[in-house]
Backbone as a chain_set.jsonl record, in Angstrom:
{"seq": "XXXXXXXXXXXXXXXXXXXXXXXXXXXXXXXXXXXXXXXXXXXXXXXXXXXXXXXXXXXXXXXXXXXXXXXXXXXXXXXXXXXXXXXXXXXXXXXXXXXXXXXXXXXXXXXXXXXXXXXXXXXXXXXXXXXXX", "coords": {"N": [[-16.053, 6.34, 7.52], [-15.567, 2.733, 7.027], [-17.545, 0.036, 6.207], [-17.097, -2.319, 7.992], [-17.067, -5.777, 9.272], [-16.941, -6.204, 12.969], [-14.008, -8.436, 13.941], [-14.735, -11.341, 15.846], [-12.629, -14.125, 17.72], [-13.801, -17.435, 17.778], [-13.679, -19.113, 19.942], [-12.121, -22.395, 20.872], [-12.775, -24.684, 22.917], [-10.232, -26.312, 25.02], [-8.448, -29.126, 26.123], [-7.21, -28.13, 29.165], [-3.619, -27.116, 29.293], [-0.638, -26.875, 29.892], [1.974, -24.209, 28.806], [3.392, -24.908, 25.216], [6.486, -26.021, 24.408], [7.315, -23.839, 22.222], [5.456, -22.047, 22.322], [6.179, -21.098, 24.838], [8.797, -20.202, 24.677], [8.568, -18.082, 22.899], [6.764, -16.516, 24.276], [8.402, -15.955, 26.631], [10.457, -14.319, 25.342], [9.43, -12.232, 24.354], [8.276, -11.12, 26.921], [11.157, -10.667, 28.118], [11.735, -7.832, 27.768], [12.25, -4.27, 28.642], [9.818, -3.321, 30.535], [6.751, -1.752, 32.084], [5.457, -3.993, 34.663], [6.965, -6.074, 33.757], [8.199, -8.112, 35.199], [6.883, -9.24, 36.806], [4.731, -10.26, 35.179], [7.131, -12.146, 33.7], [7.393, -13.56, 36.243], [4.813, -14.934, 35.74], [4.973, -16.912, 33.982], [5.364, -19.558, 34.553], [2.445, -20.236, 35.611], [0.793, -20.421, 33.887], [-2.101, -21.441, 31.881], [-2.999, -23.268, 28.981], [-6.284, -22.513, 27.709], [-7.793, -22.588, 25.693], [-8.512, -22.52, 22.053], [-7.695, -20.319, 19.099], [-9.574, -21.116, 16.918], [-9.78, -23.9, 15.052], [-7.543, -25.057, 13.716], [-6.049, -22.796, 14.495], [-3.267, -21.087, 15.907], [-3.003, -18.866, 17.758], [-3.98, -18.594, 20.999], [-6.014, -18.621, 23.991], [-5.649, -17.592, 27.368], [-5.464, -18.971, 30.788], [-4.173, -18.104, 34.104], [-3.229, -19.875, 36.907], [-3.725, -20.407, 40.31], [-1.725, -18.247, 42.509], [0.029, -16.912, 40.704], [1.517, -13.842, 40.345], [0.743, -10.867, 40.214], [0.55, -8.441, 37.687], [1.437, -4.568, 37.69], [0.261, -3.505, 35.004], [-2.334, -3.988, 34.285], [-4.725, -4.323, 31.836], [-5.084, -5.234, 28.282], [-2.566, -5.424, 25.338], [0.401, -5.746, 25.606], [3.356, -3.476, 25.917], [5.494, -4.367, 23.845], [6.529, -4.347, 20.54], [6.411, -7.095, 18.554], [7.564, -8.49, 15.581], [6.798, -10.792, 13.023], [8.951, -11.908, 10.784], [9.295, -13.407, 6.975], [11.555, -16.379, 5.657], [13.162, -14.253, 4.058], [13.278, -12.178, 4.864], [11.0, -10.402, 4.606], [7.925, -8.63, 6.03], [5.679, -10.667, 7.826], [3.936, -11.07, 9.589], [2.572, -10.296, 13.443], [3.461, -10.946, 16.904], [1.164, -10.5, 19.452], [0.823, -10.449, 22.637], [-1.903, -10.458, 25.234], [-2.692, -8.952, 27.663], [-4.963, -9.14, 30.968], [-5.945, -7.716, 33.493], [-4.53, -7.468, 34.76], [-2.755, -10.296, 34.377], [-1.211, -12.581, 31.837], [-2.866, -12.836, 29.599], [-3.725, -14.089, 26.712], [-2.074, -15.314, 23.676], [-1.681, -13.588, 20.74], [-1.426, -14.57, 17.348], [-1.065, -12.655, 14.537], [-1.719, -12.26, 11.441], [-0.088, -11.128, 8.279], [-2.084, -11.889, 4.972], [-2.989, -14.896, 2.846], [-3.191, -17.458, 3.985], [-3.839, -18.345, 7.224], [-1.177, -18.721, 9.62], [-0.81, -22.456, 11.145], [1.02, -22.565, 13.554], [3.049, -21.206, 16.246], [5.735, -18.817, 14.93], [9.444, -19.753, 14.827], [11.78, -18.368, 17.317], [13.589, -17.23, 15.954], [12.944, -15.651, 14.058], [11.638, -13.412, 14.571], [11.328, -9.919, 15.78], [11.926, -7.522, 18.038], [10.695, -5.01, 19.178], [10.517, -2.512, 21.776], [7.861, -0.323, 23.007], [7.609, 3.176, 23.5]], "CA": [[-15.764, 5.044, 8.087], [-16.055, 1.66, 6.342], [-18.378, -0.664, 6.711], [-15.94, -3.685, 8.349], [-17.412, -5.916, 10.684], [-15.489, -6.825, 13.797], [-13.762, -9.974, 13.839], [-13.705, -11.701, 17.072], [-11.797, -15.439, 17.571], [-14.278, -17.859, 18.297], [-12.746, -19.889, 21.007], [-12.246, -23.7, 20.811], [-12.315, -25.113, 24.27], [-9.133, -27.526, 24.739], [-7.918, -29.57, 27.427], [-6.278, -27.001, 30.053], [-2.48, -27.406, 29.456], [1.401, -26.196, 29.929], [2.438, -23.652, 27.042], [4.001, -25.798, 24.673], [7.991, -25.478, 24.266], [7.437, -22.96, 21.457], [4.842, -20.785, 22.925], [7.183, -20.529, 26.056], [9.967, -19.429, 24.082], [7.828, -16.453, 22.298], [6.366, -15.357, 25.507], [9.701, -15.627, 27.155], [11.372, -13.573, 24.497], [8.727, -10.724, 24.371], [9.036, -10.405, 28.34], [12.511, -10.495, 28.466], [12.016, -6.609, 27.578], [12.082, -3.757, 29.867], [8.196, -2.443, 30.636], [6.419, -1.5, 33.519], [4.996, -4.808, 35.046], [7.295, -7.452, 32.721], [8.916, -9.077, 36.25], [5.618, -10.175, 37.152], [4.143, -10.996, 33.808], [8.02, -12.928, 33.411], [7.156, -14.708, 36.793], [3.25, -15.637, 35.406], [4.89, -17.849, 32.879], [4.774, -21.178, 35.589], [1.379, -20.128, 36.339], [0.107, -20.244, 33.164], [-2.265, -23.025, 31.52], [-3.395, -22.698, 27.382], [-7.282, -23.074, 27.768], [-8.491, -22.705, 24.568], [-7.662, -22.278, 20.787], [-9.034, -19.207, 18.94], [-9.756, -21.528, 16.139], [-8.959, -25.041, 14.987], [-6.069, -24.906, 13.24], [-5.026, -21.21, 15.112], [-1.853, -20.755, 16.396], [-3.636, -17.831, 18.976], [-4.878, -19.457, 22.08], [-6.643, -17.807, 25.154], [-4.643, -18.458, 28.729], [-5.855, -18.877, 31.994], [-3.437, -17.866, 35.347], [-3.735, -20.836, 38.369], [-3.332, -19.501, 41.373], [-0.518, -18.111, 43.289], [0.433, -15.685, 40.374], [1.791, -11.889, 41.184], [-0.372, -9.548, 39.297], [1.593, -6.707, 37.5], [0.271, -3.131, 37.248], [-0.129, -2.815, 33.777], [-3.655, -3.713, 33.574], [-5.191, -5.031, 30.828], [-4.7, -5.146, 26.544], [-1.238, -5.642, 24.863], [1.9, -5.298, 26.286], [3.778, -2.677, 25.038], [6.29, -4.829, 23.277], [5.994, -4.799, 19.165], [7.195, -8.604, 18.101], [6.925, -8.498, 14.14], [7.749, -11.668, 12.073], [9.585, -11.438, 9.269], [9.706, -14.833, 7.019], [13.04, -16.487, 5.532], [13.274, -13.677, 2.733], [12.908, -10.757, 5.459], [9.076, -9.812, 4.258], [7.084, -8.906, 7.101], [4.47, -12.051, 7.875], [2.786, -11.316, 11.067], [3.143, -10.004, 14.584], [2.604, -11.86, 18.064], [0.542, -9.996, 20.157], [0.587, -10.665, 24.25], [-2.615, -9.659, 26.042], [-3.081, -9.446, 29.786], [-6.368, -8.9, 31.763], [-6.253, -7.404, 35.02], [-2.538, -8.076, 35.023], [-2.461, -11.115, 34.031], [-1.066, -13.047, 30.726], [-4.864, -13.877, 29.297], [-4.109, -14.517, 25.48], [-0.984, -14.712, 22.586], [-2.63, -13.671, 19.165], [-0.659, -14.15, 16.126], [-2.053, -11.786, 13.528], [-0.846, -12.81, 10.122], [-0.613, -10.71, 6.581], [-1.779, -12.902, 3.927], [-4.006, -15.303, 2.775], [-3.008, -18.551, 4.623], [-3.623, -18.607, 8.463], [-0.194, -19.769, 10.166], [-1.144, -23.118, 11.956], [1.842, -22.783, 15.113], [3.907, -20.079, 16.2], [7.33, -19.069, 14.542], [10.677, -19.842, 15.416], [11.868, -16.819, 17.496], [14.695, -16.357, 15.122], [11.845, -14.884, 12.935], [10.874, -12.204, 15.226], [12.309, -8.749, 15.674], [11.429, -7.017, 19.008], [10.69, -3.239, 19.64], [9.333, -2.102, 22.696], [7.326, 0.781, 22.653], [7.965, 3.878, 24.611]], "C": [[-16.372, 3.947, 7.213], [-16.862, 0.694, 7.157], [-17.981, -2.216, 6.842], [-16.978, -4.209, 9.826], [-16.474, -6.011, 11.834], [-15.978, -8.084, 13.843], [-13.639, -10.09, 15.378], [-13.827, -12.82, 16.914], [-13.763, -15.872, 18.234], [-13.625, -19.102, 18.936], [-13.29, -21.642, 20.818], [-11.375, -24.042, 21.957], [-11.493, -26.259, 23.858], [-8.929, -27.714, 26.157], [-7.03, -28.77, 28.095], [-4.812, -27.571, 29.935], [-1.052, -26.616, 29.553], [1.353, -25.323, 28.74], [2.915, -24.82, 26.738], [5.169, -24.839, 24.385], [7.769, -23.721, 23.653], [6.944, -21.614, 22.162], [5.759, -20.609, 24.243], [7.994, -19.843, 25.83], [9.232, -18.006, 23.687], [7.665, -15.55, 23.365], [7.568, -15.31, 26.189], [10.694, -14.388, 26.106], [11.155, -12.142, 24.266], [8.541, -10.164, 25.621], [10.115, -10.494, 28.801], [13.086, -8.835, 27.902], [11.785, -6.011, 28.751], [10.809, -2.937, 29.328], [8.16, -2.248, 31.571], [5.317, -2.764, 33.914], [5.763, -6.011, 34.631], [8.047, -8.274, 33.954], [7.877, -9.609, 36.491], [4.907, -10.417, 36.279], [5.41, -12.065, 33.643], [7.716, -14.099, 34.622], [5.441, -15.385, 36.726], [3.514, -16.808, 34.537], [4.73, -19.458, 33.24], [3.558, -21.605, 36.179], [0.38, -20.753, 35.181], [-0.173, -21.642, 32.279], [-2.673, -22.526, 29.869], [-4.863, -23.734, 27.674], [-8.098, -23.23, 26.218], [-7.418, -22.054, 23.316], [-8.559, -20.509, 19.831], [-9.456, -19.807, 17.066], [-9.279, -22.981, 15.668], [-7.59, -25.173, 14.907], [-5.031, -23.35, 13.784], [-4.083, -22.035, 15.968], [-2.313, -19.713, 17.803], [-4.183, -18.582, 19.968], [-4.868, -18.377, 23.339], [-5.874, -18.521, 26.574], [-5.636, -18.099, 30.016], [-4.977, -18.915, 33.431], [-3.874, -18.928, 36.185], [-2.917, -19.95, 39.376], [-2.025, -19.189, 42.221], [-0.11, -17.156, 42.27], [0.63, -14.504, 40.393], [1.175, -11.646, 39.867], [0.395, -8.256, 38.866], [0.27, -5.786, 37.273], [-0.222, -2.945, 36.383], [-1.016, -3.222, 33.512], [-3.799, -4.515, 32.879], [-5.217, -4.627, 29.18], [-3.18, -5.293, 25.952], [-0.707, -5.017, 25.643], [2.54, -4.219, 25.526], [5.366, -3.199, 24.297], [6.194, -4.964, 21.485], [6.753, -6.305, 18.769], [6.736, -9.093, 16.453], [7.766, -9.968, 13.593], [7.522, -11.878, 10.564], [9.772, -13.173, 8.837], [11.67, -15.207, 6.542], [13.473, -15.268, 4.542], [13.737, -11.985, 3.573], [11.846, -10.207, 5.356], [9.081, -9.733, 5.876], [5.755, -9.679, 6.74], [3.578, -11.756, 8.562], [3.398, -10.321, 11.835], [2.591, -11.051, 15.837], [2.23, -10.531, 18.808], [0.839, -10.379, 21.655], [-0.347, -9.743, 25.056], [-2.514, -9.961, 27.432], [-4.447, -9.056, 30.149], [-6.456, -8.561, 32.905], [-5.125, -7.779, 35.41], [-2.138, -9.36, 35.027], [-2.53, -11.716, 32.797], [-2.786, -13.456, 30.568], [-4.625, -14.287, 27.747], [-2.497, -14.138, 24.507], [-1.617, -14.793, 21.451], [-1.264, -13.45, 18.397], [-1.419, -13.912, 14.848], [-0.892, -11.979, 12.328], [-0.891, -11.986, 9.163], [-0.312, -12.117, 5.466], [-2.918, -13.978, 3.754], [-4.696, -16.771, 3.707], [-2.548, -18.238, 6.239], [-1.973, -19.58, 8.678], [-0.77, -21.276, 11.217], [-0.077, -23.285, 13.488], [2.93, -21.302, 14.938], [5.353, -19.912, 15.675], [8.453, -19.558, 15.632], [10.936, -18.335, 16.337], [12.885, -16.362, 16.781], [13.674, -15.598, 14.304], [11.092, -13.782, 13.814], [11.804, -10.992, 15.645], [11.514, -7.944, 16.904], [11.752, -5.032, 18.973], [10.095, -3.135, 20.846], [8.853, -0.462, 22.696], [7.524, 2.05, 23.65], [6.759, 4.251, 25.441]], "O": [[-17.482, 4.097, 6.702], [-16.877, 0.558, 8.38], [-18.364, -3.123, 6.102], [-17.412, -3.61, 10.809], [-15.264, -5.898, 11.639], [-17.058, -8.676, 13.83], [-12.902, -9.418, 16.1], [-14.759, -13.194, 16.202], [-14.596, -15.154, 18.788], [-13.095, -19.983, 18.26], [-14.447, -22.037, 20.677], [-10.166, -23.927, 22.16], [-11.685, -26.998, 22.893], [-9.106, -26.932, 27.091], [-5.924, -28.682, 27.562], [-4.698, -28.64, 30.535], [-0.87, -25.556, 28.953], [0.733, -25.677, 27.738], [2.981, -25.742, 27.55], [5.165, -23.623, 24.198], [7.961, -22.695, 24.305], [7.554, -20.589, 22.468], [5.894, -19.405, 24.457], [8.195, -18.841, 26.516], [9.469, -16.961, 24.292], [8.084, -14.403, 23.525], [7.803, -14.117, 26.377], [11.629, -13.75, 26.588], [11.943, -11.214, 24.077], [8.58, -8.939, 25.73], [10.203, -10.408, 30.026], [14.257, -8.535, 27.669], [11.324, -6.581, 29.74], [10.664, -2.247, 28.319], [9.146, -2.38, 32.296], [4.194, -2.553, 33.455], [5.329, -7.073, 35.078], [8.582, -9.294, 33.518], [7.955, -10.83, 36.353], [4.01, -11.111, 36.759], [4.921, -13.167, 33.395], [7.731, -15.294, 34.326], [4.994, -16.177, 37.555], [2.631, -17.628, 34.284], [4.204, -20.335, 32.556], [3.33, -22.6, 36.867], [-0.611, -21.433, 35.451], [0.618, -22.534, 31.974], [-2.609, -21.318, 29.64], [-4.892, -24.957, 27.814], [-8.938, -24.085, 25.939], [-6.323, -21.492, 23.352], [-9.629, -19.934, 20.03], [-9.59, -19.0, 16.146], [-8.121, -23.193, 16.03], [-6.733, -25.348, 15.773], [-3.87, -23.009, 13.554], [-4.123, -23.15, 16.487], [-1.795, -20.001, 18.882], [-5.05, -19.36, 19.571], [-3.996, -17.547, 23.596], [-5.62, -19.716, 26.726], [-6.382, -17.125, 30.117], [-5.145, -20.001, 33.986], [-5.103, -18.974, 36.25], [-1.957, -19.182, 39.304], [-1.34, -20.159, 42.543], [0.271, -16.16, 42.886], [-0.437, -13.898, 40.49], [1.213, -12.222, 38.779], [0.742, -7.307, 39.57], [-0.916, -5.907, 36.968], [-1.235, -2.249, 36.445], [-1.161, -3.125, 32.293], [-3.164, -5.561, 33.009], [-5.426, -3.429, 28.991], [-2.559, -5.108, 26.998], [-1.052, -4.024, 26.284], [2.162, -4.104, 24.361], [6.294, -2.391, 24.252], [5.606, -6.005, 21.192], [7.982, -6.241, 18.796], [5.811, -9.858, 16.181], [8.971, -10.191, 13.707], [6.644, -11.964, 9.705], [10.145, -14.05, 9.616], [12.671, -14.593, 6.912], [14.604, -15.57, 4.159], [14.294, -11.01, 3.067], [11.665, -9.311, 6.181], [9.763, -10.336, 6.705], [4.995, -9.487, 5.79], [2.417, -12.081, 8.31], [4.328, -9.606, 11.463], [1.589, -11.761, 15.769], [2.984, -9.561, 18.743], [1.755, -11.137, 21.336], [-0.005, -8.648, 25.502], [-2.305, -10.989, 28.076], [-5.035, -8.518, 29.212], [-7.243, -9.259, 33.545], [-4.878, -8.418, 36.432], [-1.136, -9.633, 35.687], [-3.645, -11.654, 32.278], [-3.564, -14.135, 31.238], [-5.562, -15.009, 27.404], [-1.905, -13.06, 24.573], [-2.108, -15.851, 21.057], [-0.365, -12.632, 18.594], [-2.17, -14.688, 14.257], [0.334, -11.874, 12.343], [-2.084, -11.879, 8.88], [0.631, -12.857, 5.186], [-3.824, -13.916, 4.584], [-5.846, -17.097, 4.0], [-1.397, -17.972, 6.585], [-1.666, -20.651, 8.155], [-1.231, -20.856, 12.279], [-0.415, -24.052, 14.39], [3.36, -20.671, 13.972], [6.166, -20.797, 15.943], [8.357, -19.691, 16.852], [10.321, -17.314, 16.031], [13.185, -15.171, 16.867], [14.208, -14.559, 13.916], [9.938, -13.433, 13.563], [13.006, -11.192, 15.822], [10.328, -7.733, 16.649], [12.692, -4.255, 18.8], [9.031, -3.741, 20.975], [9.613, 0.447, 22.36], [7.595, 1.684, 24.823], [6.901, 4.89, 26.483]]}, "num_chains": 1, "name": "protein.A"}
């Protein structure tokens, strides 16, 4: 085993707000698959506020549920959706991530290859969905 530290985001508190257009679209696009819980992760998306950033300029931000949201079964850590983006060329760039916490949306990480952090999330034409079995 190598000697890697772990990375974790350090969170930059932001004014509690709405996804923005984009991030709605992403997370709408990666639960518009079939899983086990994605009807009630699909109806969390009116619930849901963007509390923090996981870095200035990140694109990843941490979510917080207001109340009244249904709770799906599936627990907590990624969804089992893969959402890879590819740029204009076809390369693979990135993937978006979607975590939950106790069944609820808690965080979208976009994990990048490469040297330059993305500052906002792609288009969703730039994303290619698998879901996982």
């Amino acid at each position: 085993m190598g000697d890697y530290p772990e990375v974790h985001p350090v969170p930059v508190a932001i004014t509690p707000r709405p996804l923005s257009p984009r991030e709605r679209a992403v997370v709408e696009l990666i639960l518009a698959n079939e899983f086990s819980g994605a009807a009630e992760l699909q109806a969390q998306v009116d619930f849901v506020q963007v509390v923090a950033k996981w870095g200035v300029d990140s694109a990843s931000v941490d979510l917080l549920m207001l109340e009244g949201a249904p709770r799906s079964p599936g627990g907590s850590g990624v969804i089992p959706v893969d959402a890879t983006v590819v740029d204009e060329s076809g390369s693979l760039f990135g993937e978006i991530l979607l975590w939950t916490s106790d069944g609820y949306l808690s965080a979208i990480e976009y994990a990048w290859y490469g040297d330059e952090p993305p500052s906002a999330l792609p288009d969703i034409e730039m994303i290619a969905i698998d879901v996982r079995a």
